[in-house]
PDB file of C-alpha atoms in Angstrom:
ATOM      1  CA  UNK A   1      -8.964  -8.907  -2.913  1.00 96.00           C
ATOM      2  CA  UNK A   2      -6.075  -8.054  -0.562  1.00 98.00           C
ATOM      3  CA  UNK A   3      -3.346  -8.845  -3.101  1.00 98.00           C
ATOM      4  CA  UNK A   4      -4.793  -6.276  -5.506  1.00 99.00           C
ATOM      5  CA  UNK A   5      -4.608  -3.377  -3.039  1.00 99.00           C
ATOM      6  CA  UNK A   6      -2.091  -0.553  -2.699  1.00 99.00           C
ATOM      7  CA  UNK A   7      -2.750   0.489   0.925  1.00 99.00           C
ATOM      8  CA  UNK A   8      -2.465   4.252   0.605  1.00 99.00           C
ATOM      9  CA  UNK A   9      -1.906   7.183   2.944  1.00 98.00           C
ATOM     10  CA  UNK A  10      -1.019  10.451   1.210  1.00 98.00           C
ATOM     11  CA  UNK A  11      -2.511  12.982   3.608  1.00 96.00           C
ATOM     12  CA  UNK A  12      -0.469  16.190   4.013  1.00 96.00           C
ATOM     13  CA  UNK A  13      -0.782  15.555   7.758  1.00 98.00           C
ATOM     14  CA  UNK A  14       0.807  12.092   7.524  1.00 98.00           C
ATOM     15  CA  UNK A  15       3.226  11.383  10.372  1.00 99.00           C
ATOM     16  CA  UNK A  16       5.906   8.764  10.949  1.00 98.00           C
ATOM     17  CA  UNK A  17       3.510   6.992  13.308  1.00 99.00           C
ATOM     18  CA  UNK A  18       0.861   6.896  10.582  1.00 99.00           C
ATOM     19  CA  UNK A  19       3.295   5.294   8.138  1.00 99.00           C
ATOM     20  CA  UNK A  20       4.426   2.726  10.702  1.00 98.00           C
ATOM     21  CA  UNK A  21       0.778   1.801  11.295  1.00 99.00           C
ATOM     22  CA  UNK A  22       0.096   1.647   7.538  1.00 99.00           C
ATOM     23  CA  UNK A  23       2.993  -0.753   7.016  1.00 99.00           C
ATOM     24  CA  UNK A  24       1.922  -3.000   9.875  1.00 99.00           C
ATOM     25  CA  UNK A  25      -1.621  -3.132   8.499  1.00 99.00           C
ATOM     26  CA  UNK A  26      -0.235  -4.080   5.086  1.00 99.00           C
ATOM     27  CA  UNK A  27       1.767  -6.902   6.665  1.00 99.00           C
ATOM     28  CA  UNK A  28      -1.168  -8.123   8.741  1.00 98.00           C
ATOM     29  CA  UNK A  29      -3.601  -8.138   5.806  1.00 99.00           C
ATOM     30  CA  UNK A  30      -1.123  -9.097   3.069  1.00 98.00           C
ATOM     31  CA  UNK A  31      -1.801  -6.101   0.850  1.00 99.00           C
ATOM     32  CA  UNK A  32       0.282  -5.895  -2.309  1.00 99.00           C
ATOM     33  CA  UNK A  33       1.903  -2.550  -1.482  1.00 99.00           C
ATOM     34  CA  UNK A  34       1.808   0.563   0.624  1.00 99.00           C
ATOM     35  CA  UNK A  35       1.720   3.924  -1.127  1.00 99.00           C
ATOM     36  CA  UNK A  36       3.333   6.684   0.917  1.00 99.00           C
ATOM     37  CA  UNK A  37       4.611  10.251   0.432  1.00 99.00           C
ATOM     38  CA  UNK A  38       8.194  10.458  -0.910  1.00 99.00           C
ATOM     39  CA  UNK A  39       9.388  11.760   2.461  1.00 99.00           C
ATOM     40  CA  UNK A  40       8.492   8.412   4.042  1.00 99.00           C
ATOM     41  CA  UNK A  41       9.866   5.975   1.441  1.00 99.00           C
ATOM     42  CA  UNK A  42      12.959   5.063   3.455  1.00 99.00           C
ATOM     43  CA  UNK A  43      10.942   4.660   6.651  1.00 98.00           C
ATOM     44  CA  UNK A  44       8.412   2.406   4.905  1.00 99.00           C
ATOM     45  CA  UNK A  45      11.185   0.358   3.322  1.00 98.00           C
ATOM     46  CA  UNK A  46      12.775  -0.140   6.723  1.00 98.00           C
ATOM     47  CA  UNK A  47       9.456  -1.188   8.262  1.00 98.00           C
ATOM     48  CA  UNK A  48       8.889  -3.714   5.460  1.00 98.00           C
ATOM     49  CA  UNK A  49      12.482  -4.857   4.932  1.00 93.00           C
ATOM     50  CA  UNK A  50      11.825  -8.578   5.423  1.00 93.00           C
ATOM     51  CA  UNK A  51       8.261  -8.603   4.087  1.00 98.00           C
ATOM     52  CA  UNK A  52       6.833  -9.188   0.582  1.00 98.00           C
ATOM     53  CA  UNK A  53       4.834  -5.931   0.706  1.00 99.00           C
ATOM     54  CA  UNK A  54       6.103  -3.441  -1.888  1.00 99.00           C
ATOM     55  CA  UNK A  55       6.761   0.260  -1.307  1.00 99.00           C
ATOM     56  CA  UNK A  56       5.127   2.667  -3.757  1.00 99.00           C
ATOM     57  CA  UNK A  57       5.312   6.438  -3.766  1.00 99.00           C
ATOM     58  CA  UNK A  58       4.045   9.366  -5.823  1.00 99.00           C
ATOM     59  CA  UNK A  59       6.008  11.682  -8.115  1.00 99.00           C
ATOM     60  CA  UNK A  60       4.806  15.130  -9.167  1.00 98.00           C
ATOM     61  CA  UNK A  61       1.867  14.666  -6.816  1.00 97.00           C
ATOM     62  CA  UNK A  62      -0.824  15.822  -6.915  1.00 95.00           C
ATOM     63  CA  UNK A  63      -0.975  18.135  -9.944  1.00 94.00           C
ATOM     64  CA  UNK A  64       1.907  17.005 -12.129  1.00 96.00           C
ATOM     65  CA  UNK A  65       2.990  20.414 -13.348  1.00 97.00           C
ATOM     66  CA  UNK A  66       6.562  20.410 -12.045  1.00 97.00           C
ATOM     67  CA  UNK A  67       9.272  20.592 -14.706  1.00 98.00           C
ATOM     68  CA  UNK A  68      10.355  17.202 -16.005  1.00 98.00           C
ATOM     69  CA  UNK A  69      13.854  17.569 -14.558  1.00 98.00           C
ATOM     70  CA  UNK A  70      12.356  18.038 -11.094  1.00 98.00           C
ATOM     71  CA  UNK A  71      10.228  14.918 -11.476  1.00 99.00           C
ATOM     72  CA  UNK A  72      13.215  12.905 -12.677  1.00 99.00           C
ATOM     73  CA  UNK A  73      15.240  14.033  -9.654  1.00 99.00           C
ATOM     74  CA  UNK A  74      12.348  13.183  -7.337  1.00 99.00           C
ATOM     75  CA  UNK A  75      12.001   9.764  -8.947  1.00 99.00           C
ATOM     76  CA  UNK A  76      15.709   8.995  -8.670  1.00 99.00           C
ATOM     77  CA  UNK A  77      15.742   9.986  -5.016  1.00 99.00           C
ATOM     78  CA  UNK A  78      12.750   7.775  -4.227  1.00 99.00           C
ATOM     79  CA  UNK A  79      14.313   4.852  -6.085  1.00 99.00           C
ATOM     80  CA  UNK A  80      17.573   5.316  -4.181  1.00 99.00           C
ATOM     81  CA  UNK A  81      15.635   5.227  -0.906  1.00 98.00           C
ATOM     82  CA  UNK A  82      14.020   1.921  -1.803  1.00 98.00           C
ATOM     83  CA  UNK A  83      10.788   2.574  -3.695  1.00 99.00           C
ATOM     84  CA  UNK A  84       9.630  -0.429  -5.718  1.00 99.00           C
ATOM     85  CA  UNK A  85       6.909   1.382  -7.656  1.00 99.00           C
ATOM     86  CA  UNK A  86       6.450   5.014  -8.704  1.00 99.00           C
ATOM     87  CA  UNK A  87       3.020   6.534  -9.380  1.00 99.00           C
ATOM     88  CA  UNK A  88       3.838   9.524 -11.593  1.00 99.00           C
ATOM     89  CA  UNK A  89       1.379  12.339 -12.328  1.00 98.00           C
ATOM     90  CA  UNK A  90       1.744  13.440 -15.937  1.00 98.00           C
ATOM     91  CA  UNK A  91       1.802  17.152 -16.770  1.00 98.00           C
ATOM     92  CA  UNK A  92      -1.878  17.920 -17.291  1.00 97.00           C
ATOM     93  CA  UNK A  93      -1.047  21.598 -17.851  1.00 98.00           C
ATOM     94  CA  UNK A  94       1.074  20.576 -20.847  1.00 99.00           C
ATOM     95  CA  UNK A  95      -1.778  18.387 -22.110  1.00 98.00           C
ATOM     96  CA  UNK A  96      -4.269  21.252 -21.790  1.00 98.00           C
ATOM     97  CA  UNK A  97      -1.805  23.536 -23.597  1.00 99.00           C
ATOM     98  CA  UNK A  98      -1.495  21.088 -26.488  1.00 98.00           C
ATOM     99  CA  UNK A  99       2.242  20.705 -25.910  1.00 99.00           C
ATOM    100  CA  UNK A 100       2.335  17.071 -26.962  1.00 99.00           C
ATOM    101  CA  UNK A 101       6.068  16.984 -27.648  1.00 98.00           C
ATOM    102  CA  UNK A 102       6.659  17.965 -24.022  1.00 99.00           C
ATOM    103  CA  UNK A 103       4.170  15.388 -22.791  1.00 99.00           C
ATOM    104  CA  UNK A 104       5.743  12.581 -24.807  1.00 98.00           C
ATOM    105  CA  UNK A 105       9.294  13.529 -23.825  1.00 98.00           C
ATOM    106  CA  UNK A 106       8.356  13.640 -20.147  1.00 99.00           C
ATOM    107  CA  UNK A 107       6.588  10.280 -20.250  1.00 98.00           C
ATOM    108  CA  UNK A 108       9.567   8.711 -22.021  1.00 98.00           C
ATOM    109  CA  UNK A 109      12.059  10.160 -19.535  1.00 98.00           C
ATOM    110  CA  UNK A 110      10.050   9.070 -16.520  1.00 98.00           C
ATOM    111  CA  UNK A 111       9.540   5.543 -17.838  1.00 98.00           C
ATOM    112  CA  UNK A 112      13.239   5.235 -18.683  1.00 98.00           C
ATOM    113  CA  UNK A 113      14.299   6.496 -15.243  1.00 98.00           C
ATOM    114  CA  UNK A 114      12.224   3.811 -13.549  1.00 99.00           C
ATOM    115  CA  UNK A 115      13.135   1.018 -15.976  1.00 97.00           C
ATOM    116  CA  UNK A 116      16.854   1.591 -15.510  1.00 98.00           C
ATOM    117  CA  UNK A 117      16.393   0.558 -11.880  1.00 98.00           C
ATOM    118  CA  UNK A 118      14.189  -2.408 -12.764  1.00 98.00           C
ATOM    119  CA  UNK A 119      11.220  -0.955 -10.903  1.00 99.00           C
ATOM    120  CA  UNK A 120       7.550  -0.383 -11.742  1.00 99.00           C
ATOM    121  CA  UNK A 121       6.304   2.764 -13.509  1.00 99.00           C
ATOM    122  CA  UNK A 122       2.670   3.841 -13.165  1.00 99.00           C
ATOM    123  CA  UNK A 123       1.536   6.889 -15.163  1.00 99.00           C
ATOM    124  CA  UNK A 124      -1.384   8.826 -13.676  1.00 98.00           C
ATOM    125  CA  UNK A 125      -3.602  10.277 -16.426  1.00 97.00           C
ATOM    126  CA  UNK A 126      -6.132  12.228 -14.310  1.00 96.00           C
ATOM    127  CA  UNK A 127      -8.964  10.974 -16.513  1.00 98.00           C
ATOM    128  CA  UNK A 128     -11.690  13.037 -14.860  1.00 96.00           C
ATOM    129  CA  UNK A 129     -10.370  16.303 -16.318  1.00 97.00           C
ATOM    130  CA  UNK A 130      -9.464  15.095 -19.823  1.00 98.00           C
ATOM    131  CA  UNK A 131     -11.457  15.485 -23.023  1.00 98.00           C
ATOM    132  CA  UNK A 132     -12.016  12.421 -25.182  1.00 97.00           C
ATOM    133  CA  UNK A 133      -9.404  13.693 -27.635  1.00 98.00           C
ATOM    134  CA  UNK A 134      -6.823  14.292 -24.910  1.00 99.00           C
ATOM    135  CA  UNK A 135      -7.441  10.887 -23.397  1.00 98.00           C
ATOM    136  CA  UNK A 136      -7.151   9.207 -26.780  1.00 98.00           C
ATOM    137  CA  UNK A 137      -3.814  10.866 -27.484  1.00 98.00           C
ATOM    138  CA  UNK A 138      -2.482   9.945 -24.054  1.00 99.00           C
ATOM    139  CA  UNK A 139      -3.497   6.320 -24.483  1.00 99.00           C
ATOM    140  CA  UNK A 140      -1.705   6.280 -27.847  1.00 99.00           C
ATOM    141  CA  UNK A 141       1.423   7.672 -26.176  1.00 98.00           C
ATOM    142  CA  UNK A 142       1.216   5.083 -23.422  1.00 99.00           C
ATOM    143  CA  UNK A 143       0.973   2.305 -26.001  1.00 99.00           C
ATOM    144  CA  UNK A 144       4.185   3.624 -27.552  1.00 98.00           C
ATOM    145  CA  UNK A 145       6.110   4.241 -24.315  1.00 98.00           C
ATOM    146  CA  UNK A 146       4.691   1.177 -22.535  1.00 98.00           C
ATOM    147  CA  UNK A 147       4.689   1.987 -18.814  1.00 98.00           C
ATOM    148  CA  UNK A 148       3.959  -0.924 -16.512  1.00 99.00           C
ATOM    149  CA  UNK A 149       0.651   0.615 -15.438  1.00 99.00           C
ATOM    150  CA  UNK A 150      -1.716   3.395 -16.398  1.00 99.00           C
ATOM    151  CA  UNK A 151      -3.546   4.832 -13.401  1.00 99.00           C
ATOM    152  CA  UNK A 152      -6.938   6.518 -13.608  1.00 98.00           C
ATOM    153  CA  UNK A 153      -6.297   9.466 -11.301  1.00 97.00           C
ATOM    154  CA  UNK A 154      -4.382  10.920  -8.388  1.00 95.00           C
ATOM    155  CA  UNK A 155      -7.573  10.853  -6.351  1.00 90.00           C
ATOM    156  CA  UNK A 156      -7.643  14.650  -6.112  1.00 89.00           C
ATOM    157  CA  UNK A 157      -9.496  15.311  -9.383  1.00 87.00           C
ATOM    158  CA  UNK A 158     -12.345  12.824  -9.225  1.00 86.00           C
ATOM    159  CA  UNK A 159     -12.512   9.123  -8.535  1.00 92.00           C
ATOM    160  CA  UNK A 160     -12.159   6.003 -10.641  1.00 97.00           C
ATOM    161  CA  UNK A 161     -15.193   4.746 -12.552  1.00 98.00           C
ATOM    162  CA  UNK A 162     -16.032   1.438 -14.169  1.00 98.00           C
ATOM    163  CA  UNK A 163     -16.380   3.188 -17.540  1.00 98.00           C
ATOM    164  CA  UNK A 164     -12.881   4.649 -17.243  1.00 98.00           C
ATOM    165  CA  UNK A 165     -11.375   1.261 -16.506  1.00 99.00           C
ATOM    166  CA  UNK A 166     -13.291  -0.372 -19.346  1.00 99.00           C
ATOM    167  CA  UNK A 167     -12.074   2.320 -21.744  1.00 98.00           C
ATOM    168  CA  UNK A 168      -8.467   1.800 -20.721  1.00 99.00           C
ATOM    169  CA  UNK A 169      -8.720  -1.976 -20.973  1.00 99.00           C
ATOM    170  CA  UNK A 170     -10.261  -1.727 -24.438  1.00 99.00           C
ATOM    171  CA  UNK A 171      -7.644   0.706 -25.752  1.00 99.00           C
ATOM    172  CA  UNK A 172      -4.382  -0.062 -23.968  1.00 99.00           C
ATOM    173  CA  UNK A 173      -2.130  -2.878 -25.099  1.00 98.00           C
ATOM    174  CA  UNK A 174      -2.826  -5.995 -23.074  1.00 98.00           C
ATOM    175  CA  UNK A 175       0.632  -5.932 -21.447  1.00 98.00           C
ATOM    176  CA  UNK A 176      -0.062  -2.547 -19.833  1.00 99.00           C
ATOM    177  CA  UNK A 177      -1.813  -2.992 -16.514  1.00 99.00           C
ATOM    178  CA  UNK A 178      -4.413  -0.671 -15.006  1.00 99.00           C
ATOM    179  CA  UNK A 179      -4.564   0.839 -11.534  1.00 99.00           C
ATOM    180  CA  UNK A 180      -7.894   2.279 -10.420  1.00 99.00           C
ATOM    181  CA  UNK A 181      -7.609   4.984  -7.790  1.00 98.00           C
ATOM    182  CA  UNK A 182      -9.766   7.650  -6.208  1.00 96.00           C
ATOM    183  CA  UNK A 183     -12.970   7.334  -4.223  1.00 95.00           C
ATOM    184  CA  UNK A 184     -12.816   3.548  -3.822  1.00 98.00           C
ATOM    185  CA  UNK A 185     -14.283   2.965  -0.376  1.00 97.00           C
ATOM    186  CA  UNK A 186     -16.338  -0.237  -0.524  1.00 98.00           C
ATOM    187  CA  UNK A 187     -15.758  -3.846  -1.435  1.00 98.00           C
ATOM    188  CA  UNK A 188     -18.505  -3.613  -4.045  1.00 98.00           C
ATOM    189  CA  UNK A 189     -16.815  -0.676  -5.762  1.00 98.00           C
ATOM    190  CA  UNK A 190     -13.417  -2.374  -5.717  1.00 98.00           C
ATOM    191  CA  UNK A 191     -14.874  -5.614  -7.073  1.00 99.00           C
ATOM    192  CA  UNK A 192     -16.649  -3.807  -9.917  1.00 99.00           C
ATOM    193  CA  UNK A 193     -13.429  -2.065 -10.939  1.00 99.00           C
ATOM    194  CA  UNK A 194     -11.456  -5.309 -10.881  1.00 99.00           C
ATOM    195  CA  UNK A 195     -14.127  -7.029 -12.943  1.00 99.00           C
ATOM    196  CA  UNK A 196     -14.000  -4.133 -15.433  1.00 99.00           C
ATOM    197  CA  UNK A 197     -10.304  -4.787 -15.995  1.00 99.00           C
ATOM    198  CA  UNK A 198      -8.321  -3.126 -13.213  1.00 99.00           C
ATOM    199  CA  UNK A 199      -5.228  -4.991 -12.036  1.00 99.00           C
ATOM    200  CA  UNK A 200      -4.621  -2.914  -8.916  1.00 99.00           C
ATOM    201  CA  UNK A 201      -6.717  -0.812  -6.551  1.00 99.00           C
ATOM    202  CA  UNK A 202      -5.299   2.266  -4.862  1.00 99.00           C
ATOM    203  CA  UNK A 203      -7.255   3.214  -1.767  1.00 98.00           C
ATOM    204  CA  UNK A 204      -6.999   4.769   1.667  1.00 98.00           C
ATOM    205  CA  UNK A 205     -10.033   2.700   2.707  1.00 98.00           C
ATOM    206  CA  UNK A 206      -8.465  -0.744   2.412  1.00 98.00           C
ATOM    207  CA  UNK A 207      -9.490  -1.892   5.872  1.00 98.00           C
ATOM    208  CA  UNK A 208     -13.131  -1.070   5.174  1.00 97.00           C
ATOM    209  CA  UNK A 209     -12.997  -2.776   1.778  1.00 98.00           C
ATOM    210  CA  UNK A 210     -11.745  -6.097   3.121  1.00 97.00           C
ATOM    211  CA  UNK A 211     -14.206  -6.335   6.018  1.00 89.00           C
TER     212      UNK A 211
END
């Protein structure tokens, strides 16, 4: 279980001490990665410099409606500071407005920005607020752009469900991995999501899950 977990702390009250503790917990329990606010990427990288634990951060978090150029700049900065993986919130406002050219261009630019550095791109779809048609079109775009991961949600707009993960696994190309995130607080829940097809679990309750 531990190797599937992104040990996450994205509270707006997060402090340097919190991030230091998060990193030490990830080392002690051999979690796959920590997921921290962009402000703390360099600090997390320093704390984990000789460890196999990866550093992930979020871009456009939590609502995704920043202009693409702002997200690209944020991504580049995080990559320069040592981020190994970027969890990028797509522009749900553009999706809801039917601006699919904008959505596709943004997804392509974000994926390219991350790929150029040889790092991991995770696109957050915010599945809980999407219609079936919107979700279908986004999955089609992801199959064309081919991010490393598709992620169910930011955790602010509903949690991950087994049905969501099953849908993604049935409709995404097999090479695209799935990260389930949001409301995952028990080992049973995490296990069900992994069995449904998730490749990674994002949670702020990792210590409870592994007990």
